[in-house]
GROMACS .gro file of C-alpha atoms in nm:
model
  448
    1THR     CA    1  -1.028  20.350   1.725
    2VAL     CA    2  -0.783  20.278   1.994
    3SER     CA    3  -0.523  20.464   1.824
    4VAL     CA    4  -0.736  20.779   1.776
    5LEU     CA    5  -0.818  20.757   2.145
    6TYR     CA    6  -0.494  20.706   2.293
    7TRP     CA    7  -0.335  21.011   2.069
    8SER     CA    8  -0.663  21.252   2.169
    9ALA     CA    9  -0.564  21.160   2.570
   10MET     CA   10  -0.145  21.198   2.511
   11ASP     CA   11  -0.237  21.524   2.295
   12ASP     CA   12   0.074  21.722   2.479
   13SER     CA   13   0.428  21.743   2.408
   14ALA     CA   14   0.496  21.717   2.705
   15ARG     CA   15   0.307  21.395   2.833
   16ARG     CA   16   0.171  21.563   3.193
   17VAL     CA   17   0.098  21.369   3.384
   18LYS     CA   18  -0.292  21.205   3.317
   19PRO     CA   19  -0.513  21.277   3.626
   20LYS     CA   20  -0.645  20.996   3.827
   21ASP     CA   21  -0.966  20.914   3.680
   22HIS     CA   22  -0.852  21.052   3.319
   23TRP     CA   23  -1.160  20.876   3.055
   24PHE     CA   24  -0.839  20.724   2.896
   25GLY     CA   25  -0.830  20.436   3.124
   26ILE     CA   26  -1.182  20.317   3.007
   27VAL     CA   27  -0.959  20.280   2.739
   28VAL     CA   28  -0.707  20.061   2.913
   29ALA     CA   29  -0.988  19.849   3.045
   30VAL     CA   30  -1.132  19.788   2.712
   31ILE     CA   31  -0.795  19.703   2.518
   32ILE     CA   32  -0.761  19.447   2.871
   33PHE     CA   33  -1.090  19.306   2.686
   34LEU     CA   34  -1.015  19.254   2.363
   35CYS     CA   35  -0.719  19.071   2.457
   36GLN     CA   36  -0.855  18.872   2.681
   37PHE     CA   37  -1.099  18.799   2.508
   38GLY     CA   38  -0.891  18.649   2.266
   39ILE     CA   39  -0.660  18.466   2.489
   40TYR     CA   40  -0.868  18.365   2.699
   41GLY     CA   41  -1.173  18.274   2.498
   42SER     CA   42  -0.964  18.047   2.221
   43THR     CA   43  -0.793  17.848   2.577
   44ASN     CA   44  -1.130  17.756   2.735
   45SER     CA   45  -1.183  17.595   2.411
   46TYR     CA   46  -0.914  17.329   2.484
   47SER     CA   47  -1.165  17.046   2.664
   48LEU     CA   48  -1.357  17.074   2.382
   49PHE     CA   49  -1.081  16.812   2.148
   50ALA     CA   50  -0.995  16.610   2.456
   51HIS     CA   51  -1.225  16.331   2.308
   52GLN     CA   52  -1.063  16.323   1.965
   53ILE     CA   53  -0.694  16.353   2.131
   54SER     CA   54  -0.785  16.128   2.340
   55GLU     CA   55  -0.934  15.873   2.001
   56ASP     CA   56  -0.576  15.946   1.864
   57GLU     CA   57  -0.420  15.621   1.839
   58SER     CA   58  -0.091  15.884   1.689
   59LEU     CA   59  -0.053  16.002   2.042
   60GLY     CA   60  -0.102  15.642   2.158
   61LYS     CA   61  -0.514  15.702   2.314
   62PRO     CA   62  -0.452  15.887   2.604
   63SER     CA   63  -0.662  15.915   2.888
   64SER     CA   64  -0.867  16.173   2.911
   65THR     CA   65  -0.626  16.232   3.305
   66GLU     CA   66  -0.357  16.270   3.131
   67VAL     CA   67  -0.474  16.481   2.846
   68SER     CA   68  -0.654  16.716   3.074
   69PHE     CA   69  -0.300  16.739   3.211
   70GLY     CA   70  -0.216  16.995   2.916
   71ASN     CA   71  -0.520  17.222   3.090
   72SER     CA   72  -0.401  17.194   3.413
   73ILE     CA   73  -0.041  17.246   3.388
   74GLY     CA   74  -0.113  17.541   3.181
   75ASN     CA   75  -0.338  17.709   3.442
   76GLY     CA   76  -0.141  17.591   3.705
   77LEU     CA   77   0.186  17.797   3.657
   78ALA     CA   78   0.007  18.103   3.487
   79PRO     CA   79  -0.006  18.255   3.838
   80VAL     CA   80   0.330  18.123   3.984
   81MET     CA   81   0.486  18.299   3.613
   82ALA     CA   82   0.236  18.598   3.711
   83ILE     CA   83   0.427  18.702   3.967
   84VAL     CA   84   0.770  18.770   3.749
   85ALA     CA   85   0.534  18.912   3.492
   86GLY     CA   86   0.385  19.199   3.806
   87ALA     CA   87   0.752  19.254   3.837
   88LEU     CA   88   0.772  19.311   3.447
   89CYS     CA   89   0.536  19.510   3.367
   90ASP     CA   90   0.646  19.745   3.711
   91ARG     CA   91   0.972  19.809   3.510
   92VAL     CA   92   0.941  19.798   3.187
   93GLY     CA   93   0.465  19.901   3.105
   94PRO     CA   94   0.235  19.662   3.011
   95ARG     CA   95   0.279  19.738   2.619
   96VAL     CA   96   0.572  19.478   2.556
   97VAL     CA   97   0.423  19.211   2.873
   98LEU     CA   98   0.073  19.209   2.631
   99ILE     CA   99   0.188  19.144   2.288
  100THR     CA  100   0.397  18.885   2.431
  101ALA     CA  101   0.113  18.721   2.558
  102CYS     CA  102  -0.075  18.774   2.275
  103VAL     CA  103   0.236  18.560   2.029
  104LEU     CA  104   0.343  18.320   2.365
  105THR     CA  105  -0.044  18.207   2.381
  106SER     CA  106  -0.084  18.157   1.980
  107ALA     CA  107   0.266  17.994   1.966
  108GLY     CA  108   0.092  17.707   2.207
  109TRP     CA  109  -0.165  17.622   2.030
  110LEU     CA  110   0.017  17.649   1.662
  111LEU     CA  111   0.375  17.425   1.851
  112SER     CA  112   0.114  17.172   2.010
  113SER     CA  113  -0.052  17.083   1.660
  114PHE     CA  114   0.245  16.920   1.575
  115ALA     CA  115   0.321  16.694   1.842
  116GLU     CA  116   0.402  16.315   1.796
  117ASN     CA  117   0.333  16.193   2.144
  118THR     CA  118   0.103  16.262   2.447
  119ILE     CA  119   0.457  16.495   2.619
  120THR     CA  120   0.508  16.688   2.376
  121LEU     CA  121   0.178  16.781   2.297
  122ILE     CA  122   0.161  16.854   2.631
  123LEU     CA  123   0.436  17.068   2.688
  124SER     CA  124   0.425  17.276   2.351
  125TYR     CA  125   0.070  17.374   2.485
  126SER     CA  126   0.125  17.416   2.809
  127LEU     CA  127   0.367  17.603   2.847
  128PRO     CA  128   0.348  17.882   2.577
  129VAL     CA  129   0.005  17.918   2.724
  130CYS     CA  130   0.124  17.895   3.106
  131LEU     CA  131   0.373  18.223   3.009
  132GLY     CA  132   0.103  18.406   2.790
  133SER     CA  133  -0.196  18.357   3.085
  134ALA     CA  134   0.069  18.497   3.322
  135CYS     CA  135   0.160  18.766   3.098
  136LEU     CA  136  -0.176  18.882   2.995
  137SER     CA  137  -0.341  18.877   3.406
  138THR     CA  138  -0.107  19.074   3.661
  139PRO     CA  139  -0.045  19.395   3.383
  140GLY     CA  140  -0.379  19.415   3.284
  141GLY     CA  141  -0.473  19.486   3.623
  142ALA     CA  142  -0.159  19.689   3.684
  143ALA     CA  143  -0.200  19.912   3.490
  144VAL     CA  144  -0.634  19.980   3.516
  145SER     CA  145  -0.555  20.039   3.861
  146SER     CA  146  -0.240  20.310   3.720
  147TRP     CA  147  -0.562  20.475   3.566
  148LEU     CA  148  -0.839  20.455   3.758
  149ASP     CA  149  -0.965  20.468   4.165
  150LYS     CA  150  -1.323  20.633   4.241
  151ARG     CA  151  -1.367  20.413   3.912
  152LEU     CA  152  -1.137  20.138   3.976
  153SER     CA  153  -1.397  19.845   4.017
  154LEU     CA  154  -1.574  19.986   3.717
  155GLY     CA  155  -1.254  20.000   3.515
  156MET     CA  156  -1.173  19.596   3.634
  157GLY     CA  157  -1.505  19.458   3.548
  158ILE     CA  158  -1.461  19.595   3.185
  159ALA     CA  159  -1.116  19.423   3.191
  160TYR     CA  160  -1.176  19.105   3.333
  161SER     CA  161  -1.528  19.098   3.101
  162GLY     CA  162  -1.308  19.021   2.853
  163ASN     CA  163  -1.286  18.591   2.931
  164GLY     CA  164  -1.644  18.527   2.929
  165ALA     CA  165  -1.707  18.756   2.592
  166GLY     CA  166  -1.457  18.545   2.445
  167SER     CA  167  -1.575  18.216   2.577
  168SER     CA  168  -1.933  18.309   2.438
  169VAL     CA  169  -1.788  18.358   2.131
  170ILE     CA  170  -1.479  18.175   2.052
  171VAL     CA  171  -1.606  17.810   2.245
  172PRO     CA  172  -1.854  17.778   2.037
  173ILE     CA  173  -1.644  17.820   1.690
  174ALA     CA  174  -1.466  17.553   1.887
  175GLY     CA  175  -1.676  17.331   1.921
  176VAL     CA  176  -1.821  17.303   1.544
  177LEU     CA  177  -1.437  17.315   1.439
  178ALA     CA  178  -1.445  16.993   1.650
  179SER     CA  179  -1.735  16.871   1.550
  180ASN     CA  180  -1.633  16.874   1.197
  181LEU     CA  181  -1.214  16.877   1.224
  182GLN     CA  182  -0.952  16.650   1.229
  183TRP     CA  183  -0.802  16.789   1.638
  184ARG     CA  184  -0.436  16.918   1.467
  185THR     CA  185  -0.608  17.137   1.169
  186SER     CA  186  -0.865  17.319   1.449
  187PHE     CA  187  -0.508  17.394   1.635
  188ARG     CA  188  -0.413  17.544   1.385
  189ILE     CA  189  -0.638  17.770   1.326
  190MET     CA  190  -0.747  17.795   1.686
  191ALA     CA  191  -0.388  18.001   1.655
  192LEU     CA  192  -0.541  18.330   1.535
  193PHE     CA  193  -0.749  18.419   1.818
  194PRO     CA  194  -0.496  18.521   2.064
  195THR     CA  195  -0.415  18.769   1.824
  196ILE     CA  196  -0.713  18.960   1.812
  197GLY     CA  197  -0.600  19.186   2.119
  198LEU     CA  198  -0.235  19.255   1.983
  199VAL     CA  199  -0.285  19.570   1.745
  200ALA     CA  200  -0.529  19.775   2.102
  201ALA     CA  201  -0.157  19.617   2.339
  202LEU     CA  202   0.069  19.911   2.095
  203PHE     CA  203  -0.136  20.176   2.267
  204LEU     CA  204  -0.151  20.038   2.618
  205SER     CA  205   0.032  20.204   2.944
  206PHE     CA  206   0.056  20.336   3.269
  207ARG     CA  207  -0.049  20.598   3.317
  208THR     CA  208   0.248  20.781   3.471
  209ALA     CA  209   0.586  20.562   3.260
  210PRO     CA  210   0.762  20.321   3.503
  211GLU     CA  211   1.081  20.443   3.675
  212PRO     CA  212   1.344  20.182   3.580
  213ARG     CA  213   1.451  20.056   3.863
  214LYS     CA  214   1.725  19.699   3.966
  215PRO     CA  215   1.640  19.421   4.016
  216LEU     CA  216   1.531  19.343   4.377
  217SER     CA  217   1.558  19.703   4.509
  218PRO     CA  218   1.537  19.747   4.865
  219GLN     CA  219   1.185  19.918   4.827
  220GLU     CA  220   1.080  19.613   4.634
  221ARG     CA  221   1.213  19.414   4.933
  222ARG     CA  222   1.075  19.611   5.202
  223PHE     CA  223   0.692  19.632   5.015
  224LEU     CA  224   0.737  19.251   4.975
  225ALA     CA  225   0.822  19.104   5.324
  226ALA     CA  226   0.535  19.380   5.430
  227LEU     CA  227   0.309  19.243   5.156
  228LEU     CA  228   0.404  18.834   5.321
  229SER     CA  229   0.340  18.961   5.650
  230SER     CA  230   0.031  19.118   5.595
  231ARG     CA  231  -0.269  18.901   5.768
  232ALA     CA  232  -0.503  19.067   5.359
  233PHE     CA  233  -0.326  18.965   5.189
  234TRP     CA  234  -0.319  18.577   5.294
  235ILE     CA  235  -0.659  18.608   5.308
  236LEU     CA  236  -0.716  18.674   4.961
  237TRP     CA  237  -0.450  18.461   4.831
  238THR     CA  238  -0.646  18.175   5.044
  239SER     CA  239  -1.001  18.293   4.833
  240GLY     CA  240  -0.788  18.280   4.551
  241VAL     CA  241  -0.770  17.929   4.562
  242LEU     CA  242  -1.016  17.745   4.675
  243PHE     CA  243  -1.210  18.007   4.362
  244SER     CA  244  -0.916  17.889   4.152
  245PHE     CA  245  -0.978  17.489   4.208
  246THR     CA  246  -1.334  17.568   4.096
  247PHE     CA  247  -1.353  17.832   3.829
  248PHE     CA  248  -1.091  17.603   3.616
  249ALA     CA  249  -1.274  17.246   3.730
  250VAL     CA  250  -1.609  17.393   3.600
  251LEU     CA  251  -1.429  17.573   3.264
  252TYR     CA  252  -1.291  17.179   3.184
  253ILE     CA  253  -1.601  17.027   3.263
  254ILE     CA  254  -1.834  17.205   3.113
  255VAL     CA  255  -1.884  17.063   2.750
  256PRO     CA  256  -1.793  16.689   2.833
  257PHE     CA  257  -2.113  16.709   3.070
  258GLY     CA  258  -2.315  16.863   2.836
  259SER     CA  259  -2.183  16.614   2.546
  260SER     CA  260  -2.185  16.306   2.797
  261TYR     CA  261  -2.564  16.324   2.771
  262GLY     CA  262  -2.744  16.079   2.564
  263GLU     CA  263  -2.406  15.951   2.474
  264PRO     CA  264  -2.402  15.573   2.500
  265GLY     CA  265  -2.133  15.399   2.735
  266THR     CA  266  -2.202  15.694   3.019
  267PHE     CA  267  -2.375  15.754   3.313
  268TYR     CA  268  -2.634  15.998   3.097
  269ALA     CA  269  -2.652  15.807   2.843
  270GLN     CA  270  -3.051  15.791   2.907
  271TYR     CA  271  -3.058  16.187   2.840
  272SER     CA  272  -3.156  16.320   2.522
  273ARG     CA  273  -2.870  16.321   2.299
  274ILE     CA  274  -2.636  16.660   2.343
  275GLU     CA  275  -2.369  16.718   2.039
  276VAL     CA  276  -2.046  16.833   2.115
  277SER     CA  277  -2.145  17.161   1.945
  278LYS     CA  278  -2.461  17.196   2.098
  279ALA     CA  279  -2.263  17.159   2.405
  280ALA     CA  280  -2.038  17.446   2.327
  281THR     CA  281  -2.290  17.704   2.286
  282LEU     CA  282  -2.321  17.609   2.728
  283PHE     CA  283  -2.042  17.875   2.704
  284THR     CA  284  -2.246  18.150   2.490
  285PHE     CA  285  -2.429  18.142   2.765
  286PHE     CA  286  -2.174  18.154   3.116
  287GLY     CA  287  -1.925  18.442   2.850
  288VAL     CA  288  -2.262  18.637   2.807
  289PHE     CA  289  -2.345  18.642   3.152
  290LYS     CA  290  -2.040  18.617   3.258
  291TRP     CA  291  -2.011  18.979   3.024
  292VAL     CA  292  -2.276  19.123   3.168
  293GLY     CA  293  -2.188  18.998   3.551
  294SER     CA  294  -1.888  19.222   3.496
  295LEU     CA  295  -2.025  19.545   3.425
  296THR     CA  296  -2.324  19.545   3.671
  297LEU     CA  297  -2.105  19.362   3.938
  298GLY     CA  298  -1.851  19.611   3.898
  299THR     CA  299  -2.049  19.893   3.990
  300LEU     CA  300  -2.184  19.718   4.247
  301ALA     CA  301  -1.895  19.692   4.433
  302HIS     CA  302  -1.758  20.018   4.372
  303ARG     CA  303  -2.124  20.224   4.546
  304THR     CA  304  -2.121  19.917   4.787
  305GLU     CA  305  -1.828  19.677   4.958
  306PRO     CA  306  -1.609  19.442   4.730
  307ARG     CA  307  -1.561  19.149   5.015
  308LEU     CA  308  -1.968  19.158   4.995
  309VAL     CA  309  -1.994  19.113   4.686
  310PHE     CA  310  -1.750  18.861   4.640
  311GLY     CA  311  -1.902  18.657   4.929
  312SER     CA  312  -2.251  18.684   4.764
  313CYS     CA  313  -2.130  18.556   4.427
  314ALA     CA  314  -1.951  18.250   4.608
  315GLY     CA  315  -2.264  18.166   4.736
  316LEU     CA  316  -2.463  18.176   4.405
  317VAL     CA  317  -2.268  17.967   4.206
  318GLY     CA  318  -2.164  17.694   4.525
  319LEU     CA  319  -2.584  17.665   4.593
  320THR     CA  320  -2.580  17.657   4.157
  321LEU     CA  321  -2.303  17.359   4.093
  322SER     CA  322  -2.462  17.184   4.391
  323LEU     CA  323  -2.784  17.189   4.166
  324TRP     CA  324  -2.619  17.167   3.787
  325PRO     CA  325  -2.600  16.795   3.824
  326LEU     CA  326  -3.009  16.705   3.850
  327SER     CA  327  -3.024  16.870   3.490
  328THR     CA  328  -3.203  16.654   3.222
  329VAL     CA  329  -3.268  16.925   2.975
  330TYR     CA  330  -3.039  17.135   2.769
  331TYR     CA  331  -3.184  17.433   2.861
  332GLN     CA  332  -3.187  17.338   3.179
  333LEU     CA  333  -2.781  17.312   3.114
  334ALA     CA  334  -2.822  17.625   2.998
  335ILE     CA  335  -2.933  17.843   3.322
  336GLY     CA  336  -2.663  17.641   3.509
  337ALA     CA  337  -2.395  17.806   3.305
  338SER     CA  338  -2.597  18.143   3.295
  339VAL     CA  339  -2.574  18.221   3.685
  340VAL     CA  340  -2.233  18.018   3.742
  341GLY     CA  341  -2.071  18.313   3.559
  342PHE     CA  342  -2.261  18.577   3.677
  343GLY     CA  343  -2.127  18.473   3.993
  344PHE     CA  344  -1.808  18.443   3.876
  345ALA     CA  345  -1.742  18.767   3.716
  346GLY     CA  346  -1.848  18.918   4.040
  347MET     CA  347  -1.562  18.744   4.159
  348PHE     CA  348  -1.333  18.806   3.938
  349ALA     CA  349  -1.424  19.152   3.976
  350THR     CA  350  -1.404  19.207   4.288
  351LEU     CA  351  -1.008  19.021   4.398
  352PRO     CA  352  -0.831  19.138   4.160
  353ALA     CA  353  -0.964  19.548   4.307
  354MET     CA  354  -0.973  19.427   4.675
  355THR     CA  355  -0.646  19.403   4.660
  356ALA     CA  356  -0.499  19.702   4.446
  357LYS     CA  357  -0.677  19.903   4.690
  358CYS     CA  358  -0.490  19.688   4.971
  359PHE     CA  359  -0.190  19.736   4.848
  360ALA     CA  360  -0.256  20.018   4.600
  361GLY     CA  361   0.113  20.217   4.397
  362LYS     CA  362   0.397  20.146   4.187
  363PHE     CA  363   0.411  19.823   4.335
  364ALA     CA  364   0.094  19.735   4.243
  365GLY     CA  365   0.173  19.525   4.010
  366LEU     CA  366   0.384  19.219   4.213
  367ALA     CA  367   0.127  19.327   4.427
  368ILE     CA  368  -0.170  19.188   4.201
  369GLY     CA  369   0.077  18.964   4.099
  370ALA     CA  370   0.200  18.768   4.443
  371THR     CA  371  -0.206  18.742   4.509
  372MET     CA  372  -0.298  18.576   4.181
  373SER     CA  373  -0.035  18.304   4.232
  374SER     CA  374  -0.275  18.149   4.404
  375PHE     CA  375  -0.517  18.022   4.068
  376ALA     CA  376  -0.145  17.773   4.054
  377VAL     CA  377  -0.242  17.572   4.361
  378GLY     CA  378  -0.651  17.590   4.179
  379GLY     CA  379  -0.584  17.597   3.842
  380PHE     CA  380  -0.356  17.294   3.842
  381SER     CA  381  -0.558  17.019   4.071
  382GLY     CA  382  -0.902  17.141   3.970
  383PRO     CA  383  -0.944  16.940   3.650
  384PRO     CA  384  -0.696  16.591   3.807
  385VAL     CA  385  -0.935  16.567   4.079
  386ILE     CA  386  -1.275  16.634   3.924
  387LEU     CA  387  -1.153  16.384   3.630
  388ALA     CA  388  -1.060  16.160   3.937
  389ILE     CA  389  -1.381  16.155   4.179
  390LYS     CA  390  -1.558  16.131   3.819
  391ALA     CA  391  -1.396  15.789   3.765
  392ALA     CA  392  -1.453  15.672   4.142
  393SER     CA  393  -1.782  15.774   4.108
  394ALA     CA  394  -1.904  15.613   3.818
  395GLY     CA  395  -1.878  15.818   3.566
  396SER     CA  396  -2.097  16.062   3.756
  397LEU     CA  397  -1.989  16.407   3.819
  398THR     CA  398  -2.264  16.448   4.113
  399GLY     CA  399  -1.965  16.394   4.375
  400SER     CA  400  -1.762  16.632   4.155
  401PHE     CA  401  -1.982  16.901   4.106
  402GLY     CA  402  -2.017  16.877   4.514
  403ALA     CA  403  -1.671  16.960   4.540
  404MET     CA  404  -1.669  17.228   4.384
  405GLY     CA  405  -1.909  17.384   4.559
  406LEU     CA  406  -1.795  17.335   4.835
  407ALA     CA  407  -1.482  17.479   4.735
  408VAL     CA  408  -1.614  17.804   4.662
  409VAL     CA  409  -1.816  17.850   4.931
  410SER     CA  410  -1.541  17.825   5.116
  411SER     CA  411  -1.376  18.039   4.925
  412GLY     CA  412  -1.705  18.365   5.020
  413ALA     CA  413  -1.693  18.284   5.335
  414VAL     CA  414  -1.324  18.257   5.391
  415CYS     CA  415  -1.268  18.666   5.234
  416PHE     CA  416  -1.613  18.776   5.363
  417VAL     CA  417  -1.598  18.636   5.752
  418CYS     CA  418  -1.203  18.654   5.784
  419GLY     CA  419  -1.144  19.020   5.564
  420ASN     CA  420  -1.349  19.190   5.845
  421GLY     CA  421  -1.145  19.487   5.865
  422TYR     CA  422  -0.873  19.361   5.699
  423LEU     CA  423  -0.982  19.400   5.342
  424GLY     CA  424  -1.178  19.723   5.341
  425HIS     CA  425  -0.967  20.009   5.341
  426GLN     CA  426  -0.571  20.036   5.223
  427ARG     CA  427  -0.320  19.866   5.425
  428PHE     CA  428  -0.016  20.006   5.280
  429ALA     CA  429   0.098  20.260   5.005
  430SER     CA  430   0.340  20.059   4.807
  431ASP     CA  431   0.563  20.321   4.715
  432ALA     CA  432   0.602  20.431   5.101
  433ASP     CA  433   0.808  20.255   5.361
  434PRO     CA  434   0.497  19.971   5.446
  435GLU     CA  435   0.675  19.809   5.735
  436PRO     CA  436   0.514  20.155   6.018
  437LEU     CA  437   0.252  20.152   5.716
  438VAL     CA  438   0.166  19.814   5.832
  439GLU     CA  439   0.245  19.808   6.185
  440ALA     CA  440   0.012  20.111   6.226
  441SER     CA  441  -0.313  19.875   6.072
  442GLU     CA  442  -0.314  19.618   6.251
  443SER     CA  443  -0.318  19.810   6.535
  444VAL     CA  444  -0.572  19.926   6.434
  445ASN     CA  445  -0.721  19.676   6.362
  446SER     CA  446  -0.643  19.525   6.734
  447ASN     CA  447  -0.770  19.816   6.898
  448ALA     CA  448  -1.162  19.808   6.685
   0.00000   0.00000   0.00000
C-alpha cells in the first residue's frame, strides 16, 4: 500500500518539489508510525523479562537494579546519538537512517540472547538498541516536518503514536512469552518485531532531496551556535529532561508494579494476585490511549497552542501518578495506565512540533536531535533512581511515583511558564543566517 501511494505521489519523471502539506506527508507520518510500532513496542517490553534474568544462575543472578541498566543505558545514550543521526539524516535523507534503526534494534535482541554474563547482556542489548532508537526518533520528526506545515501537529501525532500502538500490541505478546518461555528464547522471538517497518521505510523521503554537504559546514556551525544560545532551545531541553525521566521510569516500572500485586515477599502481597501476563496487558491500555491521545491532542495542538497542550498533559500525568499507588485492584491500575498514556501522547506530539516550528528549515533534523538529546539524562537516570527509591522505602513505590509526578509537572511548568513569548513562533529559519534573526526576535520579546 505504501509503495502504491509513493509512486502515485512521485508520478512525474521530473520529480518536481511537492508543495507543503502535500497528501504524501501523511503517508510519511504513517511510515514513521510503522517503524515506531515495531521498535518501541519491542524495547518497551524489556522489563517484562527482568525477573527471569535476575534469577538466571548462568548470569550470576544479577540484581534488579543491574538488570535495569540494560534499559537505562540504551535510553540514555540514544538521545546523544540522535544528534549524530539528525545531522546524518539532513545529509542522506531519512530512508537509510530508519532502515538502520530497524536492523540494529533487531540485532540487539538477538545478540543479547547469547550473553554469558551480566555485562555482556547489558552491552549487547543496550548499545545496538540505543543506536537504533537514535536513528528512529530524530529522522522521523524531520521527515514529517519537511512535508507538513499547517498539519504538522497532526502529522507528528500520527507518527509518534506508533510508540503507544506498538506497546499496546507487542508488550502483551511479550508478557505471554515471559510467562511460558525461557528469556533467551523470548529474546530471539522479540528480534522479529523491529523489522515491521523495514519495508515501509524503503519508500521514505524528504519533500526536497538533501543537498550533499561537507561535515560541519560554516552554515551549520552558525546554526548550531545560534541554537545553543537561544533561550527557546534551553526551555525545550530542560522540559525534555524532566519529561523523559518520568516517561522512561513509567515504561520500566509499570509491569513489575502490577505483577508485584499478590506476590509473596513484596510490599503489595496483601492484594489479589496479578500474573505477569495479565500485568503486561496494562501496556495495552497505556498504548491504546497513547495512540488515541496522539491523534486527538495532535489535532488540538494544531488548533490551539502546543505549549498549553504540553503543560496541561504534564499536569494530568503528574496528578495520576501521585494517585496511582493507591490502586488496590487491576481495573484501577488499568485506568491509571490509560490516563498516563493519554497524557504522554500529548507531550510527545507537541515537543518535537514546537522544536520544528521554532527552528524550521533544512537543519530542522539537527534542531530536533539537539532537543531530544535531553532524553539522555532522563532515560539514563529514570529506572535506576526509582528502583533506588523503592529499595529505600522497603519495597513501596509510593515515593517513586511521587518523584515521577513531581518531575513531569515541573516539565510542564518550565515549558508553559518559562516558554511564554519564546515557543509560540518561529525563532529563526535554519536555512538562513540565524544570528540577526535571533537578535531581532529577542528584541521583540524584550519590548513585549
